[in-house]
Every structure is written in structure tokens, then in C-alpha cells.
PDB file of C-alpha atoms and ligand atoms in Angstrom:
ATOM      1  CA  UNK A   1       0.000   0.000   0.000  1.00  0.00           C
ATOM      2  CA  UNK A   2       1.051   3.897  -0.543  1.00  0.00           C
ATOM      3  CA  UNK A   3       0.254   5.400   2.385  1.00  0.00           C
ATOM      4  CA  UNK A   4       0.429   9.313   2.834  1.00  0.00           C
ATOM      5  CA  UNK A   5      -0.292  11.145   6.076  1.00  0.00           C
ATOM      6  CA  UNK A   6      -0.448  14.828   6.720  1.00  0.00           C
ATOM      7  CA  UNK A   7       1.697  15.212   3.641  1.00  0.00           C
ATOM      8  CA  UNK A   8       2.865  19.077   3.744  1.00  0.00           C
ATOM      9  CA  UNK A   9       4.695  20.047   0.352  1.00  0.00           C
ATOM     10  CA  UNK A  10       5.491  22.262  -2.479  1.00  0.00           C
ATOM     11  CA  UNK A  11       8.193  24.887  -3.841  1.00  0.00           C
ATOM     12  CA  UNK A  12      10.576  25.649  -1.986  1.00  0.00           C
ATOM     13  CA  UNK A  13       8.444  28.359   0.597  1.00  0.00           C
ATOM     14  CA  UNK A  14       4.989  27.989  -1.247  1.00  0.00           C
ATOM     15  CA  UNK A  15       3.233  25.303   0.709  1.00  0.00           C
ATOM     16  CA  UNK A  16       0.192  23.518  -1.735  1.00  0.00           C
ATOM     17  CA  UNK A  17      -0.520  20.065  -0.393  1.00  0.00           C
ATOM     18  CA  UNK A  18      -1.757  21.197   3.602  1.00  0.00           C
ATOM     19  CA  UNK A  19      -1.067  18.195   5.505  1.00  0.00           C
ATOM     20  CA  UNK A  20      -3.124  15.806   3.084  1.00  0.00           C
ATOM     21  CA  UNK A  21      -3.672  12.047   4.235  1.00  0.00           C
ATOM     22  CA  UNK A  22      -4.889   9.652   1.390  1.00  0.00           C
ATOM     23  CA  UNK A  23      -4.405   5.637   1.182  1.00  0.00           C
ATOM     24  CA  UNK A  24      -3.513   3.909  -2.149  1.00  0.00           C
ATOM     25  CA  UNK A  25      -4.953   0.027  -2.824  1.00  0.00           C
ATOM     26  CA  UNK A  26      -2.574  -1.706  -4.383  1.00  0.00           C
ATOM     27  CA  UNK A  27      -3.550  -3.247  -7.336  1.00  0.00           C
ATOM     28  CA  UNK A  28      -6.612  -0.955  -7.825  1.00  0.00           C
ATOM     29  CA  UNK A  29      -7.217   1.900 -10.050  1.00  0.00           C
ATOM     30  CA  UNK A  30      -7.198   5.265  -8.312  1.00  0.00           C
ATOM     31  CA  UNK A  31      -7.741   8.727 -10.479  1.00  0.00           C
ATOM     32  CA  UNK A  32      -7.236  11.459  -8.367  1.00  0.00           C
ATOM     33  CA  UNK A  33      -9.211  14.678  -9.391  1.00  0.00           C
ATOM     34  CA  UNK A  34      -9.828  17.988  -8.649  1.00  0.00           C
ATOM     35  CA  UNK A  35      -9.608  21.569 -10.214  1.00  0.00           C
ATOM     36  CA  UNK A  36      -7.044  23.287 -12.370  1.00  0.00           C
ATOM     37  CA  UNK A  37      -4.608  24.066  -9.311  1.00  0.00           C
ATOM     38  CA  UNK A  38      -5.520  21.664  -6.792  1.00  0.00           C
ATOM     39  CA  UNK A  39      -2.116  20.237  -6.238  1.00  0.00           C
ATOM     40  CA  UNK A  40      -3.003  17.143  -8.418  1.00  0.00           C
ATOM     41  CA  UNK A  41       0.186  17.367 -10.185  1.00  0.00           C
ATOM     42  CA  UNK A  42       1.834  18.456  -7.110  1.00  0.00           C
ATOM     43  CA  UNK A  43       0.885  15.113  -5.156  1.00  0.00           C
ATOM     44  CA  UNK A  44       2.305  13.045  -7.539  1.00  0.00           C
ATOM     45  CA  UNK A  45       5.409  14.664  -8.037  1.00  0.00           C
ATOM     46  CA  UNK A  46       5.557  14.456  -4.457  1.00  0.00           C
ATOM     47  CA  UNK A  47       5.490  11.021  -4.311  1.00  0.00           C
ATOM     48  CA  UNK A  48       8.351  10.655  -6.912  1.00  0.00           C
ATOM     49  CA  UNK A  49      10.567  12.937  -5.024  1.00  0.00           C
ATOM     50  CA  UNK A  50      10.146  15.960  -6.927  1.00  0.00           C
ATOM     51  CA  UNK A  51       8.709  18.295  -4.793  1.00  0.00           C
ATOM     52  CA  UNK A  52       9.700  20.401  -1.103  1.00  0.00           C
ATOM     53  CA  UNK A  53       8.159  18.300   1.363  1.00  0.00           C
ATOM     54  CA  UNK A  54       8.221  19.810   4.651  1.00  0.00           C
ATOM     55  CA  UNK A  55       5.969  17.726   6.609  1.00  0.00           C
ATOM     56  CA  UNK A  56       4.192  14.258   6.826  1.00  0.00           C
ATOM     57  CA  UNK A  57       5.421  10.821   5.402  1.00  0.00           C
ATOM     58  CA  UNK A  58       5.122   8.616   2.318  1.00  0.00           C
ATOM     59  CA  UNK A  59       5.157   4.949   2.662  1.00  0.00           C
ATOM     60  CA  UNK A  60       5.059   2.375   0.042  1.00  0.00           C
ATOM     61  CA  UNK A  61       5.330  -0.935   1.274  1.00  0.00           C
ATOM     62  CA  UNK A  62       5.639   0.140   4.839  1.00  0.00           C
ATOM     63  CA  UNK A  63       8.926   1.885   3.478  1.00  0.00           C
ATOM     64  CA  UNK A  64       8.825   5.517   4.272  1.00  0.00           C
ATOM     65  CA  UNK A  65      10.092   6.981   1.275  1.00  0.00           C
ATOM     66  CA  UNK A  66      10.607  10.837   1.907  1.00  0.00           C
ATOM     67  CA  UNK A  67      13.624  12.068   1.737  1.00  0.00           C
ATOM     68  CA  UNK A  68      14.943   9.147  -0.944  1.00  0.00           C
ATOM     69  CA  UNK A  69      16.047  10.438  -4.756  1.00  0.00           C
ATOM     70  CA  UNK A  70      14.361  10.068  -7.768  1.00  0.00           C
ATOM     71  CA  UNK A  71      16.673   7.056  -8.963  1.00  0.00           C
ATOM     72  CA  UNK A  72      15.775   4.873  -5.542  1.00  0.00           C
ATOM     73  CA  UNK A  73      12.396   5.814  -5.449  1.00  0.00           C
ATOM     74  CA  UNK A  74      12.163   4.149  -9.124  1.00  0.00           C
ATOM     75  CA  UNK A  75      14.266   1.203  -7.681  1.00  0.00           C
ATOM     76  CA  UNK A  76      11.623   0.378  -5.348  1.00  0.00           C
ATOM     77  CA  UNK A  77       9.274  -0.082  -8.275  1.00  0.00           C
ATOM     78  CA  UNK A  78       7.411   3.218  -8.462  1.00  0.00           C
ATOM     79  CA  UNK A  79       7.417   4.568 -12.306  1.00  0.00           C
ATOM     80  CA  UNK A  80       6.060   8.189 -12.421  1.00  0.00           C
ATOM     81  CA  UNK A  81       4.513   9.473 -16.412  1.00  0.00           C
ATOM     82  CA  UNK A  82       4.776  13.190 -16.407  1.00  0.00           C
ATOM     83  CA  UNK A  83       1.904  15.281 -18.393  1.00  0.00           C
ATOM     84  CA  UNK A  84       4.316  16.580 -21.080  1.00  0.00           C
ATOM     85  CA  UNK A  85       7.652  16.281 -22.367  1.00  0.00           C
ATOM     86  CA  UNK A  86       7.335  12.300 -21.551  1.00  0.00           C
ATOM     87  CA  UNK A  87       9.307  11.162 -24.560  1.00  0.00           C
ATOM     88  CA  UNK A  88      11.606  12.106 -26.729  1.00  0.00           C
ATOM     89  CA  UNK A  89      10.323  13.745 -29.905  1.00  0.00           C
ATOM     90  CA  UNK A  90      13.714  13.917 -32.481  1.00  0.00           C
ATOM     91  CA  UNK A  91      13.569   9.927 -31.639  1.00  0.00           C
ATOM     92  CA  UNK A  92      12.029   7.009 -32.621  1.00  0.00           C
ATOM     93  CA  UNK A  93       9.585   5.179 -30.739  1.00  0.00           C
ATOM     94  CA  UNK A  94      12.173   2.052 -30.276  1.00  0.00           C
ATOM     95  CA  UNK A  95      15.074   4.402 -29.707  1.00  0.00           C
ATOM     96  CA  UNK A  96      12.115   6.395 -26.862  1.00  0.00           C
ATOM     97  CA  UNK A  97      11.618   2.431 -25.197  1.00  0.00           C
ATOM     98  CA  UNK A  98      15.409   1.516 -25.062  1.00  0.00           C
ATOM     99  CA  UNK A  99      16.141   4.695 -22.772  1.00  0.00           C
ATOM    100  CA  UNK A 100      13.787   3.463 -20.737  1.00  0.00           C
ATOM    101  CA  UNK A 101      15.725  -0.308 -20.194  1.00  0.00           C
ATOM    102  CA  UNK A 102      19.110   1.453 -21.021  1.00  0.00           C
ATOM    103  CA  UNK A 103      20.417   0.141 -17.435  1.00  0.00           C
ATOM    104  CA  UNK A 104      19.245  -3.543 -18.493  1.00  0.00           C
ATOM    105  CA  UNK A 105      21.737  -6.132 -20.680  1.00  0.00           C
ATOM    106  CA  UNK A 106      21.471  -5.983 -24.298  1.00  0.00           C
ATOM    107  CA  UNK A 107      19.862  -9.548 -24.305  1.00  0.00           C
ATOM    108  CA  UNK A 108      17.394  -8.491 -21.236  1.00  0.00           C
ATOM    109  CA  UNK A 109      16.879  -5.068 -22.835  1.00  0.00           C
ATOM    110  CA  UNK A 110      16.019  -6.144 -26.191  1.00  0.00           C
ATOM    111  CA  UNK A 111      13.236  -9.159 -24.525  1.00  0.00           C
ATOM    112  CA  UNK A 112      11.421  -6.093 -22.579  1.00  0.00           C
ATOM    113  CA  UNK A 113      11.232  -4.265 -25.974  1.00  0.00           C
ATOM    114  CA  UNK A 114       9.399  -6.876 -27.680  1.00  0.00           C
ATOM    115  CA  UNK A 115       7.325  -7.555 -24.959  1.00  0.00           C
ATOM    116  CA  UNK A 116       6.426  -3.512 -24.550  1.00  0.00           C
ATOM    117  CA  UNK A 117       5.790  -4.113 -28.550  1.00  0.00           C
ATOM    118  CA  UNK A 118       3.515  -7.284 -27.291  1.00  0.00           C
ATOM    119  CA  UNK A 119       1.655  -5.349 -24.852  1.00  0.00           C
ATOM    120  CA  UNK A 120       1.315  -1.899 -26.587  1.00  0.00           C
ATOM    121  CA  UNK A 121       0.590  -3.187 -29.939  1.00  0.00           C
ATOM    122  CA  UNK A 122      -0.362   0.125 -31.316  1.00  0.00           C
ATOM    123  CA  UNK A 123       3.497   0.998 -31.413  1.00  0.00           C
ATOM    124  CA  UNK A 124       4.757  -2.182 -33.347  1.00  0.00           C
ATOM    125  CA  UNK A 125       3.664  -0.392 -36.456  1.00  0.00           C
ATOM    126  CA  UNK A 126       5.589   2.682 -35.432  1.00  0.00           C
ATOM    127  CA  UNK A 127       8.739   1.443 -34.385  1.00  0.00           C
ATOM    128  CA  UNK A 128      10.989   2.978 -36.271  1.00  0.00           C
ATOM    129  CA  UNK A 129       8.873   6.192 -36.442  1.00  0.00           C
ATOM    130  CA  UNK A 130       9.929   9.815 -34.767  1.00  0.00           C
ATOM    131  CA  UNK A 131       7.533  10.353 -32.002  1.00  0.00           C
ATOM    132  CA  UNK A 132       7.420  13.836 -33.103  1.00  0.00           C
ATOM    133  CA  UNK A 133       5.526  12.981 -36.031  1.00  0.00           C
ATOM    134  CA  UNK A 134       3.114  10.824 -34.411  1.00  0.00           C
ATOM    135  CA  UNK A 135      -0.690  11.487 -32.947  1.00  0.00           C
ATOM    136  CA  UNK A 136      -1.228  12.584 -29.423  1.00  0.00           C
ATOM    137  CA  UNK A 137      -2.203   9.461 -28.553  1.00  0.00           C
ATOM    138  CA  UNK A 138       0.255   7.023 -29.528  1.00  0.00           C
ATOM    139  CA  UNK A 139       2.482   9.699 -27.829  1.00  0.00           C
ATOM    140  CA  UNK A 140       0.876   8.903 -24.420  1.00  0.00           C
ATOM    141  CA  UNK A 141       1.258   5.364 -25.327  1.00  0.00           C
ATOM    142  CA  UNK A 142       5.236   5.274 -26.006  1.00  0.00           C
ATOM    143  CA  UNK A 143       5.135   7.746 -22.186  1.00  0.00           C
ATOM    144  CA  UNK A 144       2.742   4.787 -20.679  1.00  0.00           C
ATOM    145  CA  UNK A 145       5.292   2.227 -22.272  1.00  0.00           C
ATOM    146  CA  UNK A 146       8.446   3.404 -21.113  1.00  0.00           C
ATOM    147  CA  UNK A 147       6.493   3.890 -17.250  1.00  0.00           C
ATOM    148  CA  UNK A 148       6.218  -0.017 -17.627  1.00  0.00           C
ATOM    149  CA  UNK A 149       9.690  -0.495 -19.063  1.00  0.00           C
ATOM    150  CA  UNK A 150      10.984   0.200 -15.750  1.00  0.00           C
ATOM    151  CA  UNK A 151       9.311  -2.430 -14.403  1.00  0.00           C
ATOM    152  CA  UNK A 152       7.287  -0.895 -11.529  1.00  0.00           C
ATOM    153  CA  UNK A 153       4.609  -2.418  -9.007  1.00  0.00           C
ATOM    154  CA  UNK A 154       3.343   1.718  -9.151  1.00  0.00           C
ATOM    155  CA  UNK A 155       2.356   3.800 -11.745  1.00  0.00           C
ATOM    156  CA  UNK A 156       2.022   7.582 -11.682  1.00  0.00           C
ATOM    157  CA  UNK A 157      -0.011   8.967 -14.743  1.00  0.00           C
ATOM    158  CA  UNK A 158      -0.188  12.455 -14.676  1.00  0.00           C
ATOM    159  CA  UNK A 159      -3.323  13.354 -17.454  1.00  0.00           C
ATOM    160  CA  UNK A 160      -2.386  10.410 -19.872  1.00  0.00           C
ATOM    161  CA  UNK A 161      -5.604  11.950 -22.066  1.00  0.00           C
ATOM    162  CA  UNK A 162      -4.956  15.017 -21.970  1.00  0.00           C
ATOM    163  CA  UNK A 163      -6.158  17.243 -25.335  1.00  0.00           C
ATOM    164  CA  UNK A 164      -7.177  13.395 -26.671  1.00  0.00           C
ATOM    165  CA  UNK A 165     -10.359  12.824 -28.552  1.00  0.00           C
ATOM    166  CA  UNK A 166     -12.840  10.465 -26.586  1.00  0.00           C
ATOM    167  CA  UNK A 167     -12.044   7.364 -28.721  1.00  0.00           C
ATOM    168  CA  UNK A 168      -8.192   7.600 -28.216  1.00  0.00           C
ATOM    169  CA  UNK A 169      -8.568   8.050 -24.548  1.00  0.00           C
ATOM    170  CA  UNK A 170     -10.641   5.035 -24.322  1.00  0.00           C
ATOM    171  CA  UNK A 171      -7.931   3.358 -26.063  1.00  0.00           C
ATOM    172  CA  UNK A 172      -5.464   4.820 -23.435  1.00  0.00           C
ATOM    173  CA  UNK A 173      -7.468   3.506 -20.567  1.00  0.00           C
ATOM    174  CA  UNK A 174      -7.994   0.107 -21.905  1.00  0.00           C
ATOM    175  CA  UNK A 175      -4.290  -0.121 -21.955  1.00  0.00           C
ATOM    176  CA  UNK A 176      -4.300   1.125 -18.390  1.00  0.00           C
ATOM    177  CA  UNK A 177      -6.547  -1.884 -17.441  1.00  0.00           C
ATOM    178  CA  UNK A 178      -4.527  -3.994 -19.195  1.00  0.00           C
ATOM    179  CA  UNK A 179      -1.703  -3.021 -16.801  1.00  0.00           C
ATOM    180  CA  UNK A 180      -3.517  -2.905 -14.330  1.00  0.00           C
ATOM    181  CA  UNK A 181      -4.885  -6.788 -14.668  1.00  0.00           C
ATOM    182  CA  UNK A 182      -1.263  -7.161 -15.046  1.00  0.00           C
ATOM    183  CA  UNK A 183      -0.818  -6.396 -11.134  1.00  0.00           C
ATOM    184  CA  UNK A 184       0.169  -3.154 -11.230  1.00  0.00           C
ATOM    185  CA  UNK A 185      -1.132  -0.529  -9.116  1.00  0.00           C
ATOM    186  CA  UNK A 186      -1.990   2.606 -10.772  1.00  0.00           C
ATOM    187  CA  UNK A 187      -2.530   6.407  -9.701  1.00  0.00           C
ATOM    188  CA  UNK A 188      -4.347   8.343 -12.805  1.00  0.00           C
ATOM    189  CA  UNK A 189      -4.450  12.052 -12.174  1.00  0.00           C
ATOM    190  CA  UNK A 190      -7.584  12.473 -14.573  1.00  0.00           C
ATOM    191  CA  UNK A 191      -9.271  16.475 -15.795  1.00  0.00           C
ATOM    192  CA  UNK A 192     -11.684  14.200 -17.531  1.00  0.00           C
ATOM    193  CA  UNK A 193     -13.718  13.098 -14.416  1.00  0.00           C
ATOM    194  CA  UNK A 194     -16.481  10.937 -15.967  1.00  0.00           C
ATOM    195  CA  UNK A 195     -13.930   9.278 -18.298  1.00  0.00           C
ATOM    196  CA  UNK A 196     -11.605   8.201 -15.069  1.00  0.00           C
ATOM    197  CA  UNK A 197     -14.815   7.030 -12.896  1.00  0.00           C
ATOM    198  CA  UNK A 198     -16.303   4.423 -15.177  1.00  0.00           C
ATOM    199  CA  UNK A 199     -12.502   2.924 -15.362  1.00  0.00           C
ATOM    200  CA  UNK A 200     -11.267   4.300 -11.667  1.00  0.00           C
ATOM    201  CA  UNK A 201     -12.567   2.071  -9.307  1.00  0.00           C
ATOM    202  CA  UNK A 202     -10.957   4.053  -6.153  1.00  0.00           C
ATOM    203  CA  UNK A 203     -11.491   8.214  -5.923  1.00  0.00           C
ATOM    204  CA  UNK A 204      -9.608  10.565  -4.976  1.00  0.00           C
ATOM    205  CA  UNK A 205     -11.079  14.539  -5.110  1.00  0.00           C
ATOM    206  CA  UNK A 206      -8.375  17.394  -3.705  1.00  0.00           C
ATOM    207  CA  UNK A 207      -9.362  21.188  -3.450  1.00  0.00           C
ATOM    208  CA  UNK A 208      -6.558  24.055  -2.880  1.00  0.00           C
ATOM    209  CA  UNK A 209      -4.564  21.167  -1.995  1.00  0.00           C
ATOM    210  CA  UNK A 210      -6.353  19.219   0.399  1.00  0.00           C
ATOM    211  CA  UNK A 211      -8.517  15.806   0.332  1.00  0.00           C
ATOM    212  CA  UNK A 212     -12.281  16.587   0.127  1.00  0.00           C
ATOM    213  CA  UNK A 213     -12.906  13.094  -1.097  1.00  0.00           C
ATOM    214  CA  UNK A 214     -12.181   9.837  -1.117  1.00  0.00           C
ATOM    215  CA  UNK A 215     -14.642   6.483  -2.098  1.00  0.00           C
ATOM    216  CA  UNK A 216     -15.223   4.006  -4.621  1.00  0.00           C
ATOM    217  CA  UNK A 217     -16.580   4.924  -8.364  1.00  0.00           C
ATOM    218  CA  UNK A 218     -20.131   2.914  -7.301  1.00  0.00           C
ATOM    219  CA  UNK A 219     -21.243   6.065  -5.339  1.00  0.00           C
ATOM    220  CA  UNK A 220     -20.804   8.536  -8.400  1.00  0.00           C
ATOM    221  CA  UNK A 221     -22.615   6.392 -10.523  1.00  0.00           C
ATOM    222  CA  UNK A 222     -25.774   5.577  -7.275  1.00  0.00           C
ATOM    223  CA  UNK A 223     -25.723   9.397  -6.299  1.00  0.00           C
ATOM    224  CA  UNK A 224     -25.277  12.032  -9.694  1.00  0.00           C
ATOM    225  CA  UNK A 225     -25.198  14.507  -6.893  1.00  0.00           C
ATOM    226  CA  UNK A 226     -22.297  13.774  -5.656  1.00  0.00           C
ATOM    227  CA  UNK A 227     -20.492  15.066  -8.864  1.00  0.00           C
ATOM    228  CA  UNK A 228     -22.149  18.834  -8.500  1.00  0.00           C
ATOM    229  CA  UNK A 229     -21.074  18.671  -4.856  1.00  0.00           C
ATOM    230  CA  UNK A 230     -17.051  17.646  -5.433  1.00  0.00           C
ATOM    231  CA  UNK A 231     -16.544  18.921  -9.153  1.00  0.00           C
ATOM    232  CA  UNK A 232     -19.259  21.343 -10.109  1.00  0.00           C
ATOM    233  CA  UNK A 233     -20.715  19.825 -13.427  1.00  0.00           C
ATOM    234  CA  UNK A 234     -18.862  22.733 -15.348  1.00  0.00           C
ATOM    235  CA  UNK A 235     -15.442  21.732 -14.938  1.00  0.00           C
ATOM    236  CA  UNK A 236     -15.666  17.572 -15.626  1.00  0.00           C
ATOM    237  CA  UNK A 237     -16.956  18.168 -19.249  1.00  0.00           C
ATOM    238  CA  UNK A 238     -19.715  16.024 -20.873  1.00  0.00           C
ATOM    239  CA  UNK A 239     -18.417  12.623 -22.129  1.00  0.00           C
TER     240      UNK A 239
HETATM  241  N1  ADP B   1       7.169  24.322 -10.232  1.00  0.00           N
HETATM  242  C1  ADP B   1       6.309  25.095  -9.542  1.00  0.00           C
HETATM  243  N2  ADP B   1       6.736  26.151  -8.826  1.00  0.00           N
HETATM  244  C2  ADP B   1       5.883  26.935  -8.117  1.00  0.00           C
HETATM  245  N3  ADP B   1       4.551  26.714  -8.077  1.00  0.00           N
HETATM  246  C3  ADP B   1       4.058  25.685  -8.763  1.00  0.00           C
HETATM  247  C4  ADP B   1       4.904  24.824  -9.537  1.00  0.00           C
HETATM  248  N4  ADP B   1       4.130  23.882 -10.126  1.00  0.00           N
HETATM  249  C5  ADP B   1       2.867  24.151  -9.726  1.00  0.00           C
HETATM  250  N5  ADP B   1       2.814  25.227  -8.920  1.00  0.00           N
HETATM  251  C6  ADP B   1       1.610  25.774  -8.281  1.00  0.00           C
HETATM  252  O1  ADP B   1       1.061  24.790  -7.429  1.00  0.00           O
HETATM  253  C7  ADP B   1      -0.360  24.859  -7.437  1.00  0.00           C
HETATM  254  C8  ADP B   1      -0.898  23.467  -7.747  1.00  0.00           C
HETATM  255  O2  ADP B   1      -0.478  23.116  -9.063  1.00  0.00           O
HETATM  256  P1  ADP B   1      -0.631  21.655  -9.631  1.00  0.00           P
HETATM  257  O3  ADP B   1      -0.201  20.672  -8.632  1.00  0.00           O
HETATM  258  O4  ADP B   1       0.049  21.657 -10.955  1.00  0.00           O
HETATM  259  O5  ADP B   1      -2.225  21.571  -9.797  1.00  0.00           O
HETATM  260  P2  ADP B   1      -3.109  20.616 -10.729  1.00  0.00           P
HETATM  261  O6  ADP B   1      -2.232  19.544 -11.257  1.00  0.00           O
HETATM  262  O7  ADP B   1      -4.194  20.127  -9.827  1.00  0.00           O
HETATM  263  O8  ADP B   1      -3.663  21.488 -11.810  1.00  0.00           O
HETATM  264  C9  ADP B   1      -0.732  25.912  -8.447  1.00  0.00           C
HETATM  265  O9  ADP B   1      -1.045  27.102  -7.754  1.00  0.00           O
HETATM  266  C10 ADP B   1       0.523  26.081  -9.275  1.00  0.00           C
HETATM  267  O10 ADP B   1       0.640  27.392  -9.754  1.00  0.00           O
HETATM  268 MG1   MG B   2      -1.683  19.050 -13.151  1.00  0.00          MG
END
């Protein structure tokens, strides 16, 4: 389990998460939501080591992990996707995966490339292809692959569907199941609410950088109220 408690973090002086306690399942979906500015992004960057934290803990596995760099926080199997500049676009989508298992043997490296290829088979057709030149979404899907390239048990997803149309984040979210049936526990920081609550079984709703919510999907879908109450109808969009 990821386990925060009274979390207290930011930049440098400017404080944005206020001593914020959540619980992660492992192995279950969790979208975290919330307004433009919540601290969403902050949270998870958090978590990864990439923020000021000044109060609270982090544990993942009853490990606390405050305090440890980037590079060790990745050892203990948590893989963080940022919301932009996730790959590499003057590079090809193989050239994008093999950065990702660059610390790996050549014969080890090359076996998690085909199996990435296996598993994201959207990208076997683009292999040799600059990312630059390719559509948002199989983008996201070369970010989502090299996040599993790393081989985590934890994966951050920071708007994988952002500025994607409807179809292609479907697409994007199927994949996510797919990893997640895989064993994987994943955090999916979601502005698309209704999209990430028919997939997202766990929720997760922050304002100015606190919890204000946390429960399972089934209540959304029971109580439509519960939407106007946490998000305000006006900033989920219709979907
Ligand atoms: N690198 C940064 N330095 C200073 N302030 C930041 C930085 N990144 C984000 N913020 C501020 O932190 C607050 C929360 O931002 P963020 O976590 O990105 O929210 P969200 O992802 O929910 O939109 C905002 O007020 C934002 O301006
Ligand atoms: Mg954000």
C-alpha cells in the first residue's frame, strides 16, 4: 500500500498540499481529481521525489520513502509518467523504449522491448517512427510504455488523455486496465472526471490542496449529486 499522512509540500516556501492524508490500494485503479490548481500534479510529483516536502510521510510498502532520490524511489518499483515532455520527440519510438531499459543487458533489454511491442501493440507499427511525427495518442502510449519499461509495481499517470479525442482516450485507458490486470497498481491524475470514474474504481477529489474526497466509483454512478457537490458539473466536461 502507498500510504500518505499529513503530507505538507510544495516549492521551496509555497506550501500547496496542507497536511493531506490519502491511502492507495494496491492493485486498484485510483484517479485522483480535482480543479485546475488543486495540487493534483503536485501530489504526484511528491510522491516521486520531486517536490519540497516539509511535513508528513510517504510509505510504500511500509517503506517511508521521503527524503529518498528520484533514482531509488524508481528502484523500489514506483514509475512516475509526467503530463508533457514524456518522450523524446527527435527519436524514434524504439530508440524512446530503449532509454527506458538502457540500465538492463542488451539480451534483457532487447526481450522487454518486444514484450512492450507485445503489450502496446499500437506501437509495433511505429517502431521505427519519430515520435514527433506521431498522434497525441500514440504519444501517451510510447510515455505509458516506457512507465512499464521500468518495471514498476506503481504507476504515476499524470493526465495520460490530456487534449485526446474520446475514442483515443478510451484506447489509453484500456491499456491502463490492461496493466492494471497485469498487477500493477496505478494512480491516474484524470481532468476528464467521468472518463476516469467508469474505469477508476478508487477516488480521490483534492481542493486548494487538500482531500475533500475519497470512495469508490459505485457512489458517483448511485448518487449524480455527488459530482455537483465535489466537481461542479462545469469543470468535468460532458463525455
Ligand atoms: N514548479 C512550480 N513552482 C511553483 N509553483 C508551482 C509549480 N508547479 C505548480 N505550482 C503551483 O502549485 C499549485 C498546484 O499546481 P498543480 O499541482 O500543478 O495543480 P493541478 O495539477 O491540480 O492542476 C498551483 O497554484 C501552481 O501554480
Ligand atoms: Mg496538473
Amino acid at each position: 500500500m502507498l500510504s500518505i499522512r499529513e503530507l505538507t509540500a510544495g516549492y521551496g516556501k509555497l506550501e500547496i498540499l496542507h497536511q493531506l492524508s490519502v491511502d492507495i490500494q494496491v492493485n486498484h485503479m485510483t484517479t485522483i481529481l480535482g480543479a485546475n490548481g488543486s495540487g493534483k500534479s503536485t501530489l504526484l510529483k511528491s510522491i516521486f521525489g520531486l517536490t519540497t516536502i516539509t511535513g508528513g510521510s510517504i510509505t510504500y510498502n511500509d517503506r517511508e520513502i521521503i527524503g529518498i532520490s528520484t533514482e531509488n524511489i524508481s528502484k523500489l518499483g514506483i514509475a512516475y509518467v509526467p503530463q508533457r515532455e514524456n518522450i523524446f520527440a527527435s527519436m524514434t519510438v524504439r530508440e524512446n523504449l530503449a532509454l527506458a531499459v538502457r540500465k538492463a543487458s542488451r539480451a534483457e533489454a532487447a526481450l522487454r522491448i518486444d514484450r512492450a511491442f507485445d503489450l502496446f501493440p499500437i506501437l509495433t507499427k511505429r517502431a521505427n517512427q519519430r515520435t514527433g511525427l506521431m498522434s497525441g495518442g500514440e504519444r501517451q502510449m510510447v510515455a505509458i510504455a516506457m512507465g512499464w519499461l521500468m518495471n514498476p509495481s506503481l504507476m504515476l499517470l499524470d493526465e495520460p488523455t490530456a487534449g485526446l479525442a474520446p475514442l483515443v482516450a478510451k484506447e489509453v485507458f484500456e491499456t491502463l486496465y490492461n496493466l492494471s490486470q497485469k498487477g500493477i497498481t496505478l494512480v491516474i491524475v484524470e481532468q476528464n472526471a467521468r472518463t476516469a470514474l467508469r474505469w477508476c474504481e478508487d477516488v480521490c477529489i483534492l481542493r486548494e490542496g487538500t482531500l475533500v474526497y475519497q470512495g469508490r466509483n459505485d457512489a458517483f454512478a448511485e448518487d449524480d449529486s455527488l459530482l455537483h457537490t465535489y466537481l461542479g458539473l462545469l469543470s468535468i466536461g460532458k463525455q
